């Protein structure tokens, strides 16, 4: 024999489960409609980003600030310099810039990893300094590197060569190739201490 409170509780649960199922069935069309809008929207966003990248590439070519991947690798291995990896998000887009300067020794600011840098705060001055001095399309000195068609494993192989740990003596050559990751100002938080 069951107690009346238990029967009432079961009846409430049973009624609630029917209500939840009916509500879920009513929401399915809205989820489908949302997906129908989200797919074209993401396609338009990618298309806009690709157009911005193509416009930047054309501008850099017209200014003589553009280098092919093979020439970039050869120059990095022969002359050194710094590859500046400007990463907008973990998934991209990513721009690679090259400067013959040693950014680590030139920078008046601390250089840290991209994940910390993108949070802003006290690292914004480095982000702005790097944009103004190197990656600014109007007055920067770095050269944009063409990476279209380059396999990621080639990029990572060069990155591994440029790490200080890849050499037993990290001070072996002051002109050796270096690599830094930079968060662009567009993704840095606007607040002062965020």
PDB file of C-alpha atoms in Angstrom:
ATOM      1  CA  UNK A   1       0.000   0.000   0.000  1.00  0.00           C
ATOM      2  CA  UNK A   2       1.352   3.393  -1.008  1.00  0.00           C
ATOM      3  CA  UNK A   3       0.953   6.598   0.867  1.00  0.00           C
ATOM      4  CA  UNK A   4      -1.165   9.381  -0.678  1.00  0.00           C
ATOM      5  CA  UNK A   5       1.780  11.813  -0.667  1.00  0.00           C
ATOM      6  CA  UNK A   6       3.825   9.436  -2.832  1.00  0.00           C
ATOM      7  CA  UNK A   7       0.962   9.076  -5.330  1.00  0.00           C
ATOM      8  CA  UNK A   8       0.618  12.860  -5.575  1.00  0.00           C
ATOM      9  CA  UNK A   9       4.379  13.218  -6.107  1.00  0.00           C
ATOM     10  CA  UNK A  10       4.327  10.599  -8.880  1.00  0.00           C
ATOM     11  CA  UNK A  11       1.366  12.282 -10.559  1.00  0.00           C
ATOM     12  CA  UNK A  12       3.176  15.630 -10.450  1.00  0.00           C
ATOM     13  CA  UNK A  13       6.345  14.117 -11.919  1.00  0.00           C
ATOM     14  CA  UNK A  14       4.327  12.345 -14.596  1.00  0.00           C
ATOM     15  CA  UNK A  15       2.522  15.583 -15.550  1.00  0.00           C
ATOM     16  CA  UNK A  16       5.768  17.521 -15.540  1.00  0.00           C
ATOM     17  CA  UNK A  17       7.464  15.026 -17.846  1.00  0.00           C
ATOM     18  CA  UNK A  18       4.606  15.308 -20.381  1.00  0.00           C
ATOM     19  CA  UNK A  19       4.823  19.105 -20.198  1.00  0.00           C
ATOM     20  CA  UNK A  20       8.622  19.011 -20.686  1.00  0.00           C
ATOM     21  CA  UNK A  21       8.308  16.677 -23.666  1.00  0.00           C
ATOM     22  CA  UNK A  22       5.618  18.840 -25.281  1.00  0.00           C
ATOM     23  CA  UNK A  23       7.671  21.984 -24.720  1.00  0.00           C
ATOM     24  CA  UNK A  24      10.724  20.275 -26.187  1.00  0.00           C
ATOM     25  CA  UNK A  25       8.777  19.287 -29.296  1.00  0.00           C
ATOM     26  CA  UNK A  26       7.579  22.883 -29.695  1.00  0.00           C
ATOM     27  CA  UNK A  27      11.167  24.171 -29.495  1.00  0.00           C
ATOM     28  CA  UNK A  28      12.523  21.846 -32.215  1.00  0.00           C
ATOM     29  CA  UNK A  29      11.300  24.074 -35.093  1.00  0.00           C
ATOM     30  CA  UNK A  30      12.876  27.142 -33.468  1.00  0.00           C
ATOM     31  CA  UNK A  31      16.199  25.357 -33.100  1.00  0.00           C
ATOM     32  CA  UNK A  32      15.996  24.271 -36.741  1.00  0.00           C
ATOM     33  CA  UNK A  33      15.182  27.836 -37.866  1.00  0.00           C
ATOM     34  CA  UNK A  34      18.063  29.166 -35.747  1.00  0.00           C
ATOM     35  CA  UNK A  35      20.449  26.720 -37.401  1.00  0.00           C
ATOM     36  CA  UNK A  36      19.161  27.759 -40.830  1.00  0.00           C
ATOM     37  CA  UNK A  37      20.148  31.351 -40.037  1.00  0.00           C
ATOM     38  CA  UNK A  38      23.390  30.522 -38.222  1.00  0.00           C
ATOM     39  CA  UNK A  39      24.991  28.611 -41.092  1.00  0.00           C
ATOM     40  CA  UNK A  40      24.657  31.420 -43.675  1.00  0.00           C
ATOM     41  CA  UNK A  41      25.598  33.999 -41.048  1.00  0.00           C
ATOM     42  CA  UNK A  42      28.849  32.186 -40.243  1.00  0.00           C
ATOM     43  CA  UNK A  43      29.532  31.855 -43.977  1.00  0.00           C
ATOM     44  CA  UNK A  44      29.077  35.631 -44.436  1.00  0.00           C
ATOM     45  CA  UNK A  45      31.402  36.327 -41.494  1.00  0.00           C
ATOM     46  CA  UNK A  46      34.107  34.093 -42.995  1.00  0.00           C
ATOM     47  CA  UNK A  47      33.680  35.746 -46.379  1.00  0.00           C
ATOM     48  CA  UNK A  48      34.070  39.207 -44.815  1.00  0.00           C
ATOM     49  CA  UNK A  49      37.182  38.090 -42.934  1.00  0.00           C
ATOM     50  CA  UNK A  50      38.677  36.632 -46.113  1.00  0.00           C
ATOM     51  CA  UNK A  51      38.028  39.894 -47.965  1.00  0.00           C
ATOM     52  CA  UNK A  52      39.763  41.871 -45.197  1.00  0.00           C
ATOM     53  CA  UNK A  53      42.747  39.520 -45.357  1.00  0.00           C
ATOM     54  CA  UNK A  54      42.888  39.790 -49.161  1.00  0.00           C
ATOM     55  CA  UNK A  55      42.702  43.600 -48.965  1.00  0.00           C
ATOM     56  CA  UNK A  56      45.541  43.647 -46.416  1.00  0.00           C
ATOM     57  CA  UNK A  57      47.598  41.324 -48.614  1.00  0.00           C
ATOM     58  CA  UNK A  58      47.074  43.584 -51.634  1.00  0.00           C
ATOM     59  CA  UNK A  59      48.003  46.664 -49.618  1.00  0.00           C
ATOM     60  CA  UNK A  60      51.168  45.039 -48.285  1.00  0.00           C
ATOM     61  CA  UNK A  61      52.155  43.927 -51.801  1.00  0.00           C
ATOM     62  CA  UNK A  62      51.689  47.474 -53.090  1.00  0.00           C
ATOM     63  CA  UNK A  63      53.906  48.787 -50.269  1.00  0.00           C
ATOM     64  CA  UNK A  64      56.605  46.163 -50.869  1.00  0.00           C
ATOM     65  CA  UNK A  65      55.915  44.616 -47.465  1.00  0.00           C
ATOM     66  CA  UNK A  66      55.075  41.080 -48.578  1.00  0.00           C
ATOM     67  CA  UNK A  67      57.193  37.917 -48.661  1.00  0.00           C
ATOM     68  CA  UNK A  68      56.521  34.370 -49.858  1.00  0.00           C
ATOM     69  CA  UNK A  69      56.823  31.524 -47.345  1.00  0.00           C
ATOM     70  CA  UNK A  70      59.888  29.884 -48.926  1.00  0.00           C
ATOM     71  CA  UNK A  71      61.792  33.175 -49.023  1.00  0.00           C
ATOM     72  CA  UNK A  72      60.724  33.928 -45.449  1.00  0.00           C
ATOM     73  CA  UNK A  73      62.045  30.577 -44.179  1.00  0.00           C
ATOM     74  CA  UNK A  74      65.335  31.044 -46.011  1.00  0.00           C
ATOM     75  CA  UNK A  75      65.717  34.588 -44.639  1.00  0.00           C
ATOM     76  CA  UNK A  76      64.880  33.500 -41.089  1.00  0.00           C
ATOM     77  CA  UNK A  77      67.482  30.729 -41.204  1.00  0.00           C
ATOM     78  CA  UNK A  78      70.189  32.880 -42.808  1.00  0.00           C
ATOM     79  CA  UNK A  79      69.644  36.304 -41.248  1.00  0.00           C
ATOM     80  CA  UNK A  80      67.527  35.713 -38.176  1.00  0.00           C
ATOM     81  CA  UNK A  81      65.039  38.314 -37.113  1.00  0.00           C
ATOM     82  CA  UNK A  82      61.670  37.770 -35.492  1.00  0.00           C
ATOM     83  CA  UNK A  83      58.491  36.170 -36.736  1.00  0.00           C
ATOM     84  CA  UNK A  84      55.491  37.935 -35.201  1.00  0.00           C
ATOM     85  CA  UNK A  85      52.475  35.651 -35.097  1.00  0.00           C
ATOM     86  CA  UNK A  86      49.422  37.887 -34.824  1.00  0.00           C
ATOM     87  CA  UNK A  87      46.638  35.586 -33.667  1.00  0.00           C
ATOM     88  CA  UNK A  88      43.055  36.860 -33.547  1.00  0.00           C
ATOM     89  CA  UNK A  89      41.634  33.767 -31.806  1.00  0.00           C
ATOM     90  CA  UNK A  90      42.594  30.195 -31.056  1.00  0.00           C
ATOM     91  CA  UNK A  91      40.951  29.137 -34.342  1.00  0.00           C
ATOM     92  CA  UNK A  92      42.244  32.029 -36.417  1.00  0.00           C
ATOM     93  CA  UNK A  93      42.735  34.033 -38.419  1.00  0.00           C
ATOM     94  CA  UNK A  94      46.488  34.182 -37.952  1.00  0.00           C
ATOM     95  CA  UNK A  95      48.853  36.609 -39.646  1.00  0.00           C
ATOM     96  CA  UNK A  96      52.597  36.059 -39.782  1.00  0.00           C
ATOM     97  CA  UNK A  97      54.920  39.055 -39.993  1.00  0.00           C
ATOM     98  CA  UNK A  98      58.683  39.154 -40.257  1.00  0.00           C
ATOM     99  CA  UNK A  99      61.076  41.835 -39.074  1.00  0.00           C
ATOM    100  CA  UNK A 100      64.878  41.696 -39.137  1.00  0.00           C
ATOM    101  CA  UNK A 101      64.902  43.192 -35.629  1.00  0.00           C
ATOM    102  CA  UNK A 102      65.124  41.282 -32.378  1.00  0.00           C
ATOM    103  CA  UNK A 103      61.740  42.230 -30.923  1.00  0.00           C
ATOM    104  CA  UNK A 104      62.678  40.739 -27.539  1.00  0.00           C
ATOM    105  CA  UNK A 105      65.569  43.151 -27.082  1.00  0.00           C
ATOM    106  CA  UNK A 106      63.812  46.140 -28.714  1.00  0.00           C
ATOM    107  CA  UNK A 107      60.613  45.915 -26.686  1.00  0.00           C
ATOM    108  CA  UNK A 108      60.277  48.277 -23.729  1.00  0.00           C
ATOM    109  CA  UNK A 109      57.486  46.005 -22.436  1.00  0.00           C
ATOM    110  CA  UNK A 110      57.278  42.477 -21.094  1.00  0.00           C
ATOM    111  CA  UNK A 111      56.503  39.830 -23.710  1.00  0.00           C
ATOM    112  CA  UNK A 112      54.305  36.988 -22.506  1.00  0.00           C
ATOM    113  CA  UNK A 113      52.209  34.198 -24.022  1.00  0.00           C
ATOM    114  CA  UNK A 114      49.246  34.931 -26.283  1.00  0.00           C
ATOM    115  CA  UNK A 115      46.584  33.494 -23.937  1.00  0.00           C
ATOM    116  CA  UNK A 116      47.582  35.871 -21.149  1.00  0.00           C
ATOM    117  CA  UNK A 117      48.183  38.780 -23.511  1.00  0.00           C
ATOM    118  CA  UNK A 118      44.712  38.621 -25.044  1.00  0.00           C
ATOM    119  CA  UNK A 119      43.165  39.303 -21.638  1.00  0.00           C
ATOM    120  CA  UNK A 120      44.553  42.826 -21.812  1.00  0.00           C
ATOM    121  CA  UNK A 121      45.424  44.585 -18.566  1.00  0.00           C
ATOM    122  CA  UNK A 122      49.059  45.496 -18.163  1.00  0.00           C
ATOM    123  CA  UNK A 123      49.974  43.812 -21.472  1.00  0.00           C
ATOM    124  CA  UNK A 124      48.032  46.250 -23.677  1.00  0.00           C
ATOM    125  CA  UNK A 125      51.027  48.622 -23.985  1.00  0.00           C
ATOM    126  CA  UNK A 126      53.073  45.847 -25.638  1.00  0.00           C
ATOM    127  CA  UNK A 127      50.187  45.003 -27.969  1.00  0.00           C
ATOM    128  CA  UNK A 128      49.860  48.647 -29.024  1.00  0.00           C
ATOM    129  CA  UNK A 129      53.639  49.108 -29.309  1.00  0.00           C
ATOM    130  CA  UNK A 130      53.959  46.028 -31.508  1.00  0.00           C
ATOM    131  CA  UNK A 131      51.109  47.169 -33.766  1.00  0.00           C
ATOM    132  CA  UNK A 132      52.477  50.690 -34.093  1.00  0.00           C
ATOM    133  CA  UNK A 133      56.058  49.652 -34.731  1.00  0.00           C
ATOM    134  CA  UNK A 134      55.689  46.435 -36.722  1.00  0.00           C
ATOM    135  CA  UNK A 135      52.238  45.268 -37.855  1.00  0.00           C
ATOM    136  CA  UNK A 136      50.463  48.531 -38.656  1.00  0.00           C
ATOM    137  CA  UNK A 137      49.473  48.569 -42.314  1.00  0.00           C
ATOM    138  CA  UNK A 138      50.071  52.324 -42.537  1.00  0.00           C
ATOM    139  CA  UNK A 139      53.426  52.704 -40.868  1.00  0.00           C
ATOM    140  CA  UNK A 140      54.716  49.442 -39.478  1.00  0.00           C
ATOM    141  CA  UNK A 141      58.040  48.019 -40.537  1.00  0.00           C
ATOM    142  CA  UNK A 142      57.303  44.273 -40.531  1.00  0.00           C
ATOM    143  CA  UNK A 143      56.674  42.313 -43.724  1.00  0.00           C
ATOM    144  CA  UNK A 144      53.530  40.187 -44.142  1.00  0.00           C
ATOM    145  CA  UNK A 145      54.302  36.512 -44.809  1.00  0.00           C
ATOM    146  CA  UNK A 146      52.232  34.560 -47.334  1.00  0.00           C
ATOM    147  CA  UNK A 147      51.079  31.336 -45.667  1.00  0.00           C
ATOM    148  CA  UNK A 148      48.317  30.271 -48.034  1.00  0.00           C
ATOM    149  CA  UNK A 149      48.862  26.633 -48.966  1.00  0.00           C
ATOM    150  CA  UNK A 150      51.582  26.092 -46.355  1.00  0.00           C
ATOM    151  CA  UNK A 151      51.010  23.007 -44.215  1.00  0.00           C
ATOM    152  CA  UNK A 152      50.653  23.642 -40.490  1.00  0.00           C
ATOM    153  CA  UNK A 153      53.409  21.141 -39.771  1.00  0.00           C
ATOM    154  CA  UNK A 154      55.852  23.320 -41.761  1.00  0.00           C
ATOM    155  CA  UNK A 155      54.861  26.352 -39.718  1.00  0.00           C
ATOM    156  CA  UNK A 156      55.210  24.432 -36.442  1.00  0.00           C
ATOM    157  CA  UNK A 157      58.599  23.051 -37.530  1.00  0.00           C
ATOM    158  CA  UNK A 158      59.932  26.577 -38.047  1.00  0.00           C
ATOM    159  CA  UNK A 159      58.360  27.652 -34.758  1.00  0.00           C
ATOM    160  CA  UNK A 160      60.185  24.812 -32.973  1.00  0.00           C
ATOM    161  CA  UNK A 161      63.498  25.932 -34.513  1.00  0.00           C
ATOM    162  CA  UNK A 162      62.984  29.469 -33.223  1.00  0.00           C
ATOM    163  CA  UNK A 163      62.240  28.562 -29.610  1.00  0.00           C
ATOM    164  CA  UNK A 164      65.062  29.358 -27.172  1.00  0.00           C
ATOM    165  CA  UNK A 165      64.850  25.815 -25.770  1.00  0.00           C
ATOM    166  CA  UNK A 166      65.708  24.376 -29.191  1.00  0.00           C
ATOM    167  CA  UNK A 167      69.306  25.404 -28.653  1.00  0.00           C
ATOM    168  CA  UNK A 168      71.560  24.218 -25.838  1.00  0.00           C
ATOM    169  CA  UNK A 169      73.018  27.710 -25.597  1.00  0.00           C
ATOM    170  CA  UNK A 170      70.166  30.211 -26.034  1.00  0.00           C
ATOM    171  CA  UNK A 171      72.672  33.072 -26.287  1.00  0.00           C
ATOM    172  CA  UNK A 172      74.646  31.369 -29.047  1.00  0.00           C
ATOM    173  CA  UNK A 173      73.850  33.946 -31.701  1.00  0.00           C
ATOM    174  CA  UNK A 174      72.280  37.338 -31.076  1.00  0.00           C
ATOM    175  CA  UNK A 175      71.001  37.353 -34.676  1.00  0.00           C
ATOM    176  CA  UNK A 176      69.243  33.994 -34.490  1.00  0.00           C
ATOM    177  CA  UNK A 177      65.616  33.619 -35.532  1.00  0.00           C
ATOM    178  CA  UNK A 178      62.985  34.286 -32.878  1.00  0.00           C
ATOM    179  CA  UNK A 179      59.219  33.851 -32.723  1.00  0.00           C
ATOM    180  CA  UNK A 180      56.614  35.726 -30.701  1.00  0.00           C
ATOM    181  CA  UNK A 181      52.853  35.542 -30.521  1.00  0.00           C
ATOM    182  CA  UNK A 182      50.904  38.788 -30.275  1.00  0.00           C
ATOM    183  CA  UNK A 183      47.267  39.471 -29.597  1.00  0.00           C
ATOM    184  CA  UNK A 184      46.076  42.188 -31.968  1.00  0.00           C
ATOM    185  CA  UNK A 185      44.559  45.328 -30.408  1.00  0.00           C
ATOM    186  CA  UNK A 186      41.176  44.450 -31.938  1.00  0.00           C
ATOM    187  CA  UNK A 187      40.703  41.565 -29.493  1.00  0.00           C
ATOM    188  CA  UNK A 188      42.223  43.155 -26.375  1.00  0.00           C
ATOM    189  CA  UNK A 189      39.629  44.221 -23.794  1.00  0.00           C
ATOM    190  CA  UNK A 190      38.930  47.956 -23.811  1.00  0.00           C
ATOM    191  CA  UNK A 191      38.875  48.254 -20.017  1.00  0.00           C
ATOM    192  CA  UNK A 192      42.031  49.257 -18.212  1.00  0.00           C
ATOM    193  CA  UNK A 193      42.412  46.395 -15.718  1.00  0.00           C
ATOM    194  CA  UNK A 194      40.515  43.557 -17.374  1.00  0.00           C
TER     195      UNK A 194
END
